[in-house]
mmCIF file of C-alpha atoms in Angstrom:
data_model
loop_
_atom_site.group_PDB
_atom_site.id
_atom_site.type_symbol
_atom_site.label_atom_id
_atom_site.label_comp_id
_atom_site.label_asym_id
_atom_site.label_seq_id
_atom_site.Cartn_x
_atom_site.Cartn_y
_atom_site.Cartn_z
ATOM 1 C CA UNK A 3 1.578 22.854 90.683
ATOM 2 C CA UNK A 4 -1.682 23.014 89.672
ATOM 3 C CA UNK A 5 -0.901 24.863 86.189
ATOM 4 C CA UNK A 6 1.624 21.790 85.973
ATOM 5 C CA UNK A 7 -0.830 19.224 86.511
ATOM 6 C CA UNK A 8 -3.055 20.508 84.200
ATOM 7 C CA UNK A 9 -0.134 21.219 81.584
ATOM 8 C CA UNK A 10 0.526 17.368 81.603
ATOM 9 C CA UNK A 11 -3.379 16.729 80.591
ATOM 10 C CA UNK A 12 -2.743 19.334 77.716
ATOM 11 C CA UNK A 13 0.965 18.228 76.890
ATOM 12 C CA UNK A 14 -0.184 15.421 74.746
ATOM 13 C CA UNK A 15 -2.849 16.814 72.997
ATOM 14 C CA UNK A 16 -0.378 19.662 71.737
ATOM 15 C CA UNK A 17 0.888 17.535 68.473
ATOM 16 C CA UNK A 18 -2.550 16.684 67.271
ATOM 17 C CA UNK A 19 -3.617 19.883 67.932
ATOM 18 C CA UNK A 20 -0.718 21.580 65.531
ATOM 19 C CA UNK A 21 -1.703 19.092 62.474
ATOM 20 C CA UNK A 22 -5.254 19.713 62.962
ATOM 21 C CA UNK A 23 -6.282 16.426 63.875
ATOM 22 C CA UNK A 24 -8.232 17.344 67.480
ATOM 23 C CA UNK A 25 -12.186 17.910 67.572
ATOM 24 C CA UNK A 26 -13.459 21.029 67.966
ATOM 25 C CA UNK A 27 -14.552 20.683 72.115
ATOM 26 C CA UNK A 28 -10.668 19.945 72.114
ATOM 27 C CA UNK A 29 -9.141 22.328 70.031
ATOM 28 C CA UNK A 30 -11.031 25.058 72.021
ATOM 29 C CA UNK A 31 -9.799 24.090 75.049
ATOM 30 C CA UNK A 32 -6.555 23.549 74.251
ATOM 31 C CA UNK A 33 -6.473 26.933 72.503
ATOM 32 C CA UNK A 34 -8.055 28.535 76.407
ATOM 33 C CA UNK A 35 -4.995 26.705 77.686
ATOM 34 C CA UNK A 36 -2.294 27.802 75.809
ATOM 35 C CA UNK A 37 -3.483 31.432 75.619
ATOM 36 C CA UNK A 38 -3.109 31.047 79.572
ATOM 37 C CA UNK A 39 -0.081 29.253 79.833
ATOM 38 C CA UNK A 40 3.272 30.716 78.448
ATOM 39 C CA UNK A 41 5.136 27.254 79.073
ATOM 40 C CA UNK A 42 2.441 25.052 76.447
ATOM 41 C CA UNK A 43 2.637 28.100 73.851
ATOM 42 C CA UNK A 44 6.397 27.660 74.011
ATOM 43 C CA UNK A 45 6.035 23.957 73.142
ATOM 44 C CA UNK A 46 3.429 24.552 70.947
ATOM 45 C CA UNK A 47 5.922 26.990 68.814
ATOM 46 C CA UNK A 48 8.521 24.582 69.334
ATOM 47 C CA UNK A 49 6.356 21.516 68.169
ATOM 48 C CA UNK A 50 5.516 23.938 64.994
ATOM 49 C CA UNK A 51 9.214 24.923 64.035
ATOM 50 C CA UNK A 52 10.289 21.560 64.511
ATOM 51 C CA UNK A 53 7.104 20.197 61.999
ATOM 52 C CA UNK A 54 8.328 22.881 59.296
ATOM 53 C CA UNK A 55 11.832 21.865 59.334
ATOM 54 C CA UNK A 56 10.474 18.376 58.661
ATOM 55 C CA UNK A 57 8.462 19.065 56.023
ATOM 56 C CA UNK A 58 11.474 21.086 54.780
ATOM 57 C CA UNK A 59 13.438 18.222 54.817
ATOM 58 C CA UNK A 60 11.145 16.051 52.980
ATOM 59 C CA UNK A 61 10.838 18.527 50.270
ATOM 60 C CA UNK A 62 14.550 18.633 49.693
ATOM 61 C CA UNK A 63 14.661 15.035 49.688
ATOM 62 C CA UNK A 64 11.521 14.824 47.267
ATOM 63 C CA UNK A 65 13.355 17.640 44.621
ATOM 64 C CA UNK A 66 16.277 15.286 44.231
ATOM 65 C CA UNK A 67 14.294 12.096 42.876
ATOM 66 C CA UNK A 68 12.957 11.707 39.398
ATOM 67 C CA UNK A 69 9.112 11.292 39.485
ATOM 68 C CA UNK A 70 8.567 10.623 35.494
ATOM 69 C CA UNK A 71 7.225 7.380 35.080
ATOM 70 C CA UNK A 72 6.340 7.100 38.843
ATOM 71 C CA UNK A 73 2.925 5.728 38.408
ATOM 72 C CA UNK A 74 4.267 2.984 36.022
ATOM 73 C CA UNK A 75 7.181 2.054 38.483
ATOM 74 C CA UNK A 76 4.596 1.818 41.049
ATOM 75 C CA UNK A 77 1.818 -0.057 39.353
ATOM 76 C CA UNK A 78 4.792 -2.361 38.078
ATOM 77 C CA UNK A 79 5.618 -3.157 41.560
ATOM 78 C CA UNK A 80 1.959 -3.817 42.200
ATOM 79 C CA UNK A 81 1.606 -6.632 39.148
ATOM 80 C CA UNK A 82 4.902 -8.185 38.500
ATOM 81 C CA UNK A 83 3.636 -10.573 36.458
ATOM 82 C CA UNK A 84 1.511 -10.631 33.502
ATOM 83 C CA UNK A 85 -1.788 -13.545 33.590
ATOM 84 C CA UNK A 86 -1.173 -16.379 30.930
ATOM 85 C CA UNK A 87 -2.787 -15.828 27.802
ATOM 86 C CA UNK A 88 -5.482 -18.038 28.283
ATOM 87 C CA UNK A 89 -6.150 -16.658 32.333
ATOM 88 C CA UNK A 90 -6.548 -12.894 30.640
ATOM 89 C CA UNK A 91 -8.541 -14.310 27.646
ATOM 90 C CA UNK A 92 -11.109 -16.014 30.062
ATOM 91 C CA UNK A 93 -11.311 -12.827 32.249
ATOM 92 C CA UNK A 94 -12.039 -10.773 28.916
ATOM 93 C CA UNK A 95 -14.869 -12.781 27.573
ATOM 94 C CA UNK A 96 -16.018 -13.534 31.168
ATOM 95 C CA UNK A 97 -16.616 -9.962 31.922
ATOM 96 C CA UNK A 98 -17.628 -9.171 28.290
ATOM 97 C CA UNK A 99 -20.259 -11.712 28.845
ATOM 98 C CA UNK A 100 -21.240 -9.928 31.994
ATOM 99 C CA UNK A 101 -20.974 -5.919 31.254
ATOM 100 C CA UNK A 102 -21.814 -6.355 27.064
ATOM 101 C CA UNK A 103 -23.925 -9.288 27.088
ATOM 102 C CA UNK A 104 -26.371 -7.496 24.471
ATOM 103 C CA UNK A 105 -23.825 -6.221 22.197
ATOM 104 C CA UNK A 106 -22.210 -9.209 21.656
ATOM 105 C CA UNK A 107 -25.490 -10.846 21.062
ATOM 106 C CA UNK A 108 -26.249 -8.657 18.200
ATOM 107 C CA UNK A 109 -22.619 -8.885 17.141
ATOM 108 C CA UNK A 110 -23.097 -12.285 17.010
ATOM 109 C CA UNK A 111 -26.384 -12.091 14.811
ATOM 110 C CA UNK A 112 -25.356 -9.455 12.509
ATOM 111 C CA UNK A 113 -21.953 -11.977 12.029
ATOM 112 C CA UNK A 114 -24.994 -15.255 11.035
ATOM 113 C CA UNK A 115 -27.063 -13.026 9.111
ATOM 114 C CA UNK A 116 -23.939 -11.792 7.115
ATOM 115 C CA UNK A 117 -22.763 -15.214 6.260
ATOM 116 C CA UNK A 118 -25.964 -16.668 5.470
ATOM 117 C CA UNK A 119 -26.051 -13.456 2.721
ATOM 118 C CA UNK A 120 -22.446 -14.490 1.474
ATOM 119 C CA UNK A 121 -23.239 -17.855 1.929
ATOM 120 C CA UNK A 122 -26.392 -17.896 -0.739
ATOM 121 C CA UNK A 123 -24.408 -15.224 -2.890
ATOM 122 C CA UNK A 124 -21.305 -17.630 -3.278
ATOM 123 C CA UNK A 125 -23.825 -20.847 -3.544
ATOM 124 C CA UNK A 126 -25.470 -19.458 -6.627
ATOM 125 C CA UNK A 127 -23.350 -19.339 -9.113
ATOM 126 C CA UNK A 128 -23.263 -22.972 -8.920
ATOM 127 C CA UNK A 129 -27.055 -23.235 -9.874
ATOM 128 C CA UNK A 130 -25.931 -21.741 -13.865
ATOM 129 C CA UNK A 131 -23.784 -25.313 -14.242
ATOM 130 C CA UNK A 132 -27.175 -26.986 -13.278
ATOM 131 C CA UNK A 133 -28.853 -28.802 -16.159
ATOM 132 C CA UNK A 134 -25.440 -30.028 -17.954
ATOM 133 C CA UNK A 135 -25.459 -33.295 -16.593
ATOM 134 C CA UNK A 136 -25.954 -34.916 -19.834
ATOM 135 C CA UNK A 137 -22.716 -35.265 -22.281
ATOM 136 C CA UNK A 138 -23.602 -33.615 -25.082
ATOM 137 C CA UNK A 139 -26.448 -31.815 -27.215
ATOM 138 C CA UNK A 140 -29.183 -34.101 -28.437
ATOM 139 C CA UNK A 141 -31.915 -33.281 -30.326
ATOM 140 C CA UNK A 142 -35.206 -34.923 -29.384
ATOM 141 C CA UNK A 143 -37.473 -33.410 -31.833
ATOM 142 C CA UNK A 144 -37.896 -31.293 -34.781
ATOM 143 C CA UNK A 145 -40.836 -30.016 -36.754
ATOM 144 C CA UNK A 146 -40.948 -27.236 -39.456
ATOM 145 C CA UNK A 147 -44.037 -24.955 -40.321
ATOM 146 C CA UNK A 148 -46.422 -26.130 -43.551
ATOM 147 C CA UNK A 149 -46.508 -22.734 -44.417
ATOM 148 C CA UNK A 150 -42.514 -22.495 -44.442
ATOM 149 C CA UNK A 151 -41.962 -25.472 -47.124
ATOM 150 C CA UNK A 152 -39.204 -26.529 -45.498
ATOM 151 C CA UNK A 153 -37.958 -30.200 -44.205
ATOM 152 C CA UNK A 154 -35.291 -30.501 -41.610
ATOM 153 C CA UNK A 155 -32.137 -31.781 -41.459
ATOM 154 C CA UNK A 156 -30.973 -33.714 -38.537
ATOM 155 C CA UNK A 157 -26.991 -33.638 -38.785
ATOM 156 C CA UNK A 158 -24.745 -35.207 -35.155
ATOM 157 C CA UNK A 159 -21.486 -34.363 -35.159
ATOM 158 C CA UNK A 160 -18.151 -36.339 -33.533
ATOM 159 C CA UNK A 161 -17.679 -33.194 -30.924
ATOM 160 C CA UNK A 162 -21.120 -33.696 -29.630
ATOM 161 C CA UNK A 163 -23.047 -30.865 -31.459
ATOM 162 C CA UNK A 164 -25.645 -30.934 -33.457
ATOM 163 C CA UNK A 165 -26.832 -29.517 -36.989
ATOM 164 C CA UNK A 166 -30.502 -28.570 -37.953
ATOM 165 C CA UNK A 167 -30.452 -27.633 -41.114
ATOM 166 C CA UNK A 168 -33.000 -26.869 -43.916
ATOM 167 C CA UNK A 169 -33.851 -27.428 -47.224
ATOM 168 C CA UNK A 170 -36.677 -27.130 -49.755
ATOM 169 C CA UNK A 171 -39.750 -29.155 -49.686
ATOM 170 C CA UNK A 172 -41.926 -27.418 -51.791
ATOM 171 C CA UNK A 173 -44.449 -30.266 -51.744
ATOM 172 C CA UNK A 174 -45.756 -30.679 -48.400
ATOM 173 C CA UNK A 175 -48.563 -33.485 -47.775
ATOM 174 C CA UNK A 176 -48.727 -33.667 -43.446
ATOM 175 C CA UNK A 177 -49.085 -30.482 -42.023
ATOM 176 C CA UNK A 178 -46.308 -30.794 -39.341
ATOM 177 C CA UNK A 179 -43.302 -32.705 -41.323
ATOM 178 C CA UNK A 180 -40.752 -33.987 -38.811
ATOM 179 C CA UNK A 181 -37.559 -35.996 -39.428
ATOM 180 C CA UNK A 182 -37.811 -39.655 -37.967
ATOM 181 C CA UNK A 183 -34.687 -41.496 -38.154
ATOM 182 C CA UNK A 184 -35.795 -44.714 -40.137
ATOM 183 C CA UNK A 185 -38.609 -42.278 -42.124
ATOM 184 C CA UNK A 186 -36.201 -43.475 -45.214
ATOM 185 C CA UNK A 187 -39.766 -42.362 -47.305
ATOM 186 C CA UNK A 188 -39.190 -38.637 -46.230
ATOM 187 C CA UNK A 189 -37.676 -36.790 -49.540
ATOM 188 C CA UNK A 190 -34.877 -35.105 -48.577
ATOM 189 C CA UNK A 191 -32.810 -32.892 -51.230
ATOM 190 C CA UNK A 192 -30.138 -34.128 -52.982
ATOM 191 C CA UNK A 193 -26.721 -33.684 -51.087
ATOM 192 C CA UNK A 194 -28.558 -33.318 -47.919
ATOM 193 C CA UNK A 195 -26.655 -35.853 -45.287
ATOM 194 C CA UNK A 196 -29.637 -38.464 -43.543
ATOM 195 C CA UNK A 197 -29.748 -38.378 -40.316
ATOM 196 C CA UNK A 198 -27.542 -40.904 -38.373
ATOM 197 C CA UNK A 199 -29.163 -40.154 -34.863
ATOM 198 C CA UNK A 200 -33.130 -40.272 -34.223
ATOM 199 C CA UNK A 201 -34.903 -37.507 -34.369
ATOM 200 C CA UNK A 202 -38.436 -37.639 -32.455
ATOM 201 C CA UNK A 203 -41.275 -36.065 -34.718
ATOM 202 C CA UNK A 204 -43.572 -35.175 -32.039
ATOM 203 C CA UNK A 205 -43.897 -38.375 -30.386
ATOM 204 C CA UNK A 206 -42.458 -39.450 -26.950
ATOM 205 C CA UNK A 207 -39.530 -41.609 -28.375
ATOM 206 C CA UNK A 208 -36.768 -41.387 -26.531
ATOM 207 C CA UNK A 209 -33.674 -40.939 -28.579
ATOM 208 C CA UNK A 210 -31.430 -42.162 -25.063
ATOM 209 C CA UNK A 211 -28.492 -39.759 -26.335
ATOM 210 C CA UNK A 212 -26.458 -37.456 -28.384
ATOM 211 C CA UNK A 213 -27.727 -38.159 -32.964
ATOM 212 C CA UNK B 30 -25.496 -1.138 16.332
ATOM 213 C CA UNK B 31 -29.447 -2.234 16.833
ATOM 214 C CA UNK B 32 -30.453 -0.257 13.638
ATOM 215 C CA UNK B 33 -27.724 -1.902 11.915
ATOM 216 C CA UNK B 34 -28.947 -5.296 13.371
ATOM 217 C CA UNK B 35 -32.707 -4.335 12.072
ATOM 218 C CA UNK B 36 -31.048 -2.936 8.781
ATOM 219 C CA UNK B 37 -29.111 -6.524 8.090
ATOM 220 C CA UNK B 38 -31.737 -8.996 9.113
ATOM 221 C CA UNK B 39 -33.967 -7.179 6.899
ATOM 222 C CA UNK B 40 -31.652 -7.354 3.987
ATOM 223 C CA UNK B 41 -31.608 -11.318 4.844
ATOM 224 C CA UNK B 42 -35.454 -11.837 4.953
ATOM 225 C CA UNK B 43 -35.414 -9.697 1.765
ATOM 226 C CA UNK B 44 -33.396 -12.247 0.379
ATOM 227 C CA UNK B 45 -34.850 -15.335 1.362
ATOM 228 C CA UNK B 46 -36.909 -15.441 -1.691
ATOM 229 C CA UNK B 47 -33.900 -16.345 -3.444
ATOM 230 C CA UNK B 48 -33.568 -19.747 -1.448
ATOM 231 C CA UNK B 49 -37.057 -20.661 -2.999
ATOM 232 C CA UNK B 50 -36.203 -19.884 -6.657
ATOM 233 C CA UNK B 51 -37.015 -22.004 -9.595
ATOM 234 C CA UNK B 52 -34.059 -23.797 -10.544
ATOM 235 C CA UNK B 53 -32.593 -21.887 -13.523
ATOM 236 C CA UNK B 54 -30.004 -23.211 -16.628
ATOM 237 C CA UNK B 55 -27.595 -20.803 -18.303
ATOM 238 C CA UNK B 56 -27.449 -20.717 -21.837
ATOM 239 C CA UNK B 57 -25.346 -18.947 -24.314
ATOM 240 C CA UNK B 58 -26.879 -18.066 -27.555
ATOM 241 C CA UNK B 59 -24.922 -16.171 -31.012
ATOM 242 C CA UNK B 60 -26.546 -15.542 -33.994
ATOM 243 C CA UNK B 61 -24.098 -15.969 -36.982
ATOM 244 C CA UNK B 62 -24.079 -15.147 -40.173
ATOM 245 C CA UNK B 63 -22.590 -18.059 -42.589
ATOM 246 C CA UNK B 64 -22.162 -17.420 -46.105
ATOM 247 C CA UNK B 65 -20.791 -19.061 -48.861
ATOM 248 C CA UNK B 66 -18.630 -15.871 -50.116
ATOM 249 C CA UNK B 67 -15.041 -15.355 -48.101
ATOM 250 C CA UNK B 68 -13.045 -16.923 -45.929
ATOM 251 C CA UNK B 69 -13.962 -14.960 -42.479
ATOM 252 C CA UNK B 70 -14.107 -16.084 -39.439
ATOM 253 C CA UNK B 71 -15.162 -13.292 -36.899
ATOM 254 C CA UNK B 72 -14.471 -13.711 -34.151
ATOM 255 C CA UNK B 73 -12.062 -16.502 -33.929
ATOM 256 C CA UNK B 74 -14.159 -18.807 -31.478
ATOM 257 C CA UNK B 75 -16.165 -19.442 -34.506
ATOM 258 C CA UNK B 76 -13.397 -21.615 -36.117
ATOM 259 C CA UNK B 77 -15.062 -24.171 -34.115
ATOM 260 C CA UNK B 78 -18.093 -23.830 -36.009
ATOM 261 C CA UNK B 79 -16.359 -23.837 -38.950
ATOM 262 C CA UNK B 80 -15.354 -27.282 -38.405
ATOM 263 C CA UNK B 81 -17.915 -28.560 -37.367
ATOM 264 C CA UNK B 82 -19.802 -27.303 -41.197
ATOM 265 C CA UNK B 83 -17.372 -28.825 -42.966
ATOM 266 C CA UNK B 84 -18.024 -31.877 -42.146
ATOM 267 C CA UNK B 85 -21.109 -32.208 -43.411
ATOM 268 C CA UNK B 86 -22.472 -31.371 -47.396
ATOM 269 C CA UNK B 87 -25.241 -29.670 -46.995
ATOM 270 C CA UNK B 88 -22.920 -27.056 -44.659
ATOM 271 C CA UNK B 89 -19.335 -27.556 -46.140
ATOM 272 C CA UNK B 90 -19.539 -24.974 -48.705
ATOM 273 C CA UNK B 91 -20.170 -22.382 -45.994
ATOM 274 C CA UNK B 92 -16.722 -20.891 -45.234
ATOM 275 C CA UNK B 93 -17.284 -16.997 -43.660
ATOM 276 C CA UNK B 94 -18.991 -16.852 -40.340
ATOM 277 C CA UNK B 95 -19.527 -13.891 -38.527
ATOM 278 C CA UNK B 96 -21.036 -13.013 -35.291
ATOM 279 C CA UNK B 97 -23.982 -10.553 -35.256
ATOM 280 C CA UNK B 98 -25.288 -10.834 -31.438
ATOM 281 C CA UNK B 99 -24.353 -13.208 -28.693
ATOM 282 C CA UNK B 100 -26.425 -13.132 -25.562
ATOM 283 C CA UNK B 101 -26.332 -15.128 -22.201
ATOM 284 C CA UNK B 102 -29.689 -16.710 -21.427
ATOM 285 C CA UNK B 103 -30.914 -17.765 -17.956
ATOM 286 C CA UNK B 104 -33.654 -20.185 -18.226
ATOM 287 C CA UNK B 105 -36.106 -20.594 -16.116
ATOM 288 C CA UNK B 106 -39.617 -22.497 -16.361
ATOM 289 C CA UNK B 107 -42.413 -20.157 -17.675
ATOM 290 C CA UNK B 108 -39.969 -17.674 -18.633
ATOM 291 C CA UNK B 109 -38.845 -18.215 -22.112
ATOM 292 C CA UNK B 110 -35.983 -15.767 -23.093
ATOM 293 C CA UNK B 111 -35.838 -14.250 -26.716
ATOM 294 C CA UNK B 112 -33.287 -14.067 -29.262
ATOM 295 C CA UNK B 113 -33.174 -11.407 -31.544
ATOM 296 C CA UNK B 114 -32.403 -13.030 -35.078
ATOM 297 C CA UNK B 115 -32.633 -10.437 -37.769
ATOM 298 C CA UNK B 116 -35.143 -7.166 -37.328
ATOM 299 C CA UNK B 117 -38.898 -8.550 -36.752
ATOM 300 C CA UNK B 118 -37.836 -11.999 -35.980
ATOM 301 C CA UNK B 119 -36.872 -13.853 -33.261
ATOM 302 C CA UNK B 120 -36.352 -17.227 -31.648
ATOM 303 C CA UNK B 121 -37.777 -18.416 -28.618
ATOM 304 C CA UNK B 122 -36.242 -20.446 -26.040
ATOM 305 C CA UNK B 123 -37.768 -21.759 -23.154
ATOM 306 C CA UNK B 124 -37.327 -24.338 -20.109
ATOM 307 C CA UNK B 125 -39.058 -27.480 -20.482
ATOM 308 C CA UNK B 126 -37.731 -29.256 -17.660
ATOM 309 C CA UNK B 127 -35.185 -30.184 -15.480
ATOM 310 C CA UNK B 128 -34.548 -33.339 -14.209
ATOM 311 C CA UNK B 129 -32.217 -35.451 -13.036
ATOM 312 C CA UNK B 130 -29.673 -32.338 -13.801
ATOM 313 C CA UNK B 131 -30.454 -32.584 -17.233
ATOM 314 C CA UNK B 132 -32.364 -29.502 -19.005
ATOM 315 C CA UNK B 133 -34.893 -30.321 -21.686
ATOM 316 C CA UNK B 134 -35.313 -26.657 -23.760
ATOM 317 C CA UNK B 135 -37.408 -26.049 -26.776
ATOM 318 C CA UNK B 136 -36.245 -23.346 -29.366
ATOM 319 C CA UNK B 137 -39.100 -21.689 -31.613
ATOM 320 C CA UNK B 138 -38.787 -19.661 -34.527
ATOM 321 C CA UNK B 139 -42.166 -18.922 -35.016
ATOM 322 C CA UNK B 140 -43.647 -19.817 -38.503
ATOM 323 C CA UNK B 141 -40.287 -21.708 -39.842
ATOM 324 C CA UNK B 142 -39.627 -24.658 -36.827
ATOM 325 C CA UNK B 143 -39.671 -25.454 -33.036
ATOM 326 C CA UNK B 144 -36.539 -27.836 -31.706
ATOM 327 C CA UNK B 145 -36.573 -29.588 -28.734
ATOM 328 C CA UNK B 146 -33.083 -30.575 -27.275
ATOM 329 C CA UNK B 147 -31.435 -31.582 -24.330
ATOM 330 C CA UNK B 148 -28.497 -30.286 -23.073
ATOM 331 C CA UNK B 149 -24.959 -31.177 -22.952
ATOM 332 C CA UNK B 150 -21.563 -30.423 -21.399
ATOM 333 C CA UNK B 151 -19.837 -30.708 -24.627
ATOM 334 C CA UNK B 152 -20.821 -29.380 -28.406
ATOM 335 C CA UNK B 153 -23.528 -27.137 -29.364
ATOM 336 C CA UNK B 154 -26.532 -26.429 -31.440
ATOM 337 C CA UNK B 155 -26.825 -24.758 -34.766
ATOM 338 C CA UNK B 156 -30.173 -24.198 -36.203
ATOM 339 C CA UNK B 157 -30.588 -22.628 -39.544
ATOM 340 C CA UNK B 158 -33.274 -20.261 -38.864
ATOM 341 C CA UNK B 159 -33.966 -18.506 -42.228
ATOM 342 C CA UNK B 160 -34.348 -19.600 -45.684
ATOM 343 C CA UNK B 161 -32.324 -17.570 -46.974
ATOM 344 C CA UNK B 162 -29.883 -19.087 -49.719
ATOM 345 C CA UNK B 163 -27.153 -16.408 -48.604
ATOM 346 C CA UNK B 164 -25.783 -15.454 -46.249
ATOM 347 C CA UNK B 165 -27.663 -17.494 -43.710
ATOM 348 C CA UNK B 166 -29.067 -16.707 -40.461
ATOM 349 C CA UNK B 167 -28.034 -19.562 -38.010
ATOM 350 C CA UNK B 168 -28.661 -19.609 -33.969
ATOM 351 C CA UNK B 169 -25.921 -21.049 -32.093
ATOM 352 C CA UNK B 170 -26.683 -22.554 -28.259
ATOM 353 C CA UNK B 171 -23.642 -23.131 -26.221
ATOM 354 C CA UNK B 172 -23.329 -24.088 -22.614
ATOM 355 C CA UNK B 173 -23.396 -20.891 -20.825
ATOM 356 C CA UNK B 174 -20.923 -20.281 -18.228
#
């Protein structure tokens, strides 16, 4: 009666003590006890046959399913459904903005400083047009060397150019000899076409346009 | 990514210079041979010229024109550019001013003339710049593109 009595203290420690689960104080005792009592080894062998033909069981079981793809059909059980667009685009820049706050900083730089280079490349070639705001060619002035013994010829044309041409003048009296429009003194060679626009000699008339 | 950071803000302050530049005017200038003997026209642009000599009697016997040297100019103030006219002579052209968009430049072929001009969007310039009788040497100053 006694061994019974202290059988039915044991009796329920006999399952934890087959899977390993008891402390050590316990698992010492209950290993005194059962190497003293035949009845608790029997149901300790029973309790192990009976856990192997489970685990038997399950294995059987487990061989007859297909496991490929198991961790996507689980995780797709775990999220059916997909964030909006905008929900999963706030999460990414929120936790960019936390985790890579100083790479996108310099991303962010290195993107300014880039198009400010572009920027000023592309803007340039605008700055060669510059100056051309007037019509056409004018000629404000034009003065020939003494030495040269030359006189110029101020000739406009319809298409907005302009003709300097010139000819003899081997007599010479003013050192720098420059066309004035109404100069009608000025010798000019013969065939040589007058001038039919202004042509500043050195002073600061404005001729206000194309000869 | 820092050294490429470093590497491309460097590149920018190297650069900035260019946001303080003078303003500048482009300028196309040919030298062309125009003589009274044959009827060529090289190259075919010149046909404008052409034209533009026949219309007037001091130039309308000149009927073959032909390219020697065309060079693009970028003009800037205090930095005259030079034009190669013939061996041991050239023609100098240089920025006067700019304003209001308009460009004031001065052309100087030293010991024969100096031409002041302003420029236009249409037409061009032709300056005899020899004495020869023929062929002559004439500079030709286009808007530059």
């Amino acid at each position: 009666m006694a061994k019974d009595s202290a059988c039915q203290s044991f009796i329920p420690l006999l399952s934890a003590f087959i899977d390993g689960e008891l402390p050590p104080a316990d698992r010492q005792a209950v290993e005194q006890h059962i190497h003293n009592c035949k009845d608790c080894a029997g149901r300790v062998a029973d309790l192990r046959a009976e856990s192997g033909l489970v685990r038997v069981g399950l294995e059987m079981a487990a061989d007859e399913v297909d496991w490929s793809n198991f961790s996507q059909k689980v995780m797709a059980q775990l999220t059916p459904q997909k964030l909006p667009v905008m929900e999963r685009l706030k999460l990414s820049l929120s936790e960019m903005f936390q985790y890579q706050r100083g790479t996108l900083i310099s991303g962010f730089a290195v993107a300014a400083a880039l198009l400010l280079v572009v920027g000023t490349v592309v803007m340039r070639p605008e700055q060669s047009s510059a100056g051309y705001a007037a019509d056409q060619f004018a000629v404000q002035s034009v003065k020939t060397d003494q030495s040269a013994h030359v006189q110029p010829v101020v000739m406009d044309q319809d298409q907005g150019s302009a003709i300097i041409w010139l000819v003899d003048h081997p007599a010479q009296n003013d050192p720098d000899r420059s066309m004035d429009s109404r100069n009608d003194e000025a010798p000019m060679d013969v065939g040589a076409v007058p001038v039919k626009g202004s042509a500043d000699g050195g002073t600061s008339n404005d001729t206000g346009g194309a000869l | 990514m820092r050294f490429f950071s470093a590497a491309v803000l460097a590149g920018v302050l190297g650069a900035s210079p260019a946001f303080a530049a003078d303003p500048q005017v482009s300028v196309t200038a040919e030298v062309v041979q125009v003589s009274k003997q044959g009827n060529e026209v090289q190259p075919p642009a010149l046909a404008t010229m052409r034209n533009e000599f026949k219309k007037n009697g001091e130039t309308a016997a000149y009927t073959s024109f032909k390219r020697t040297s065309e060079q693009k100019l970028v003009l800037a103030k205090d930095k005259p550019q030079t034009v190669k006219l013939a061996p041991n002579m050239n023609a100098i052209v240089r920025l006067l001013e700019l304003k209001e968009d308009t460009a004031k430049v001065l052309v100087e072929v030293p010991k024969l003339l100096t031409t002041t001009l302003t420029l236009g969007k249409k037409g061009a310039l032709y300056v005899r710049v020899t004495k020869d009788v023929d062929p002559v040497t004439v500079l030709v100053l286009t808007p530059g593109t």
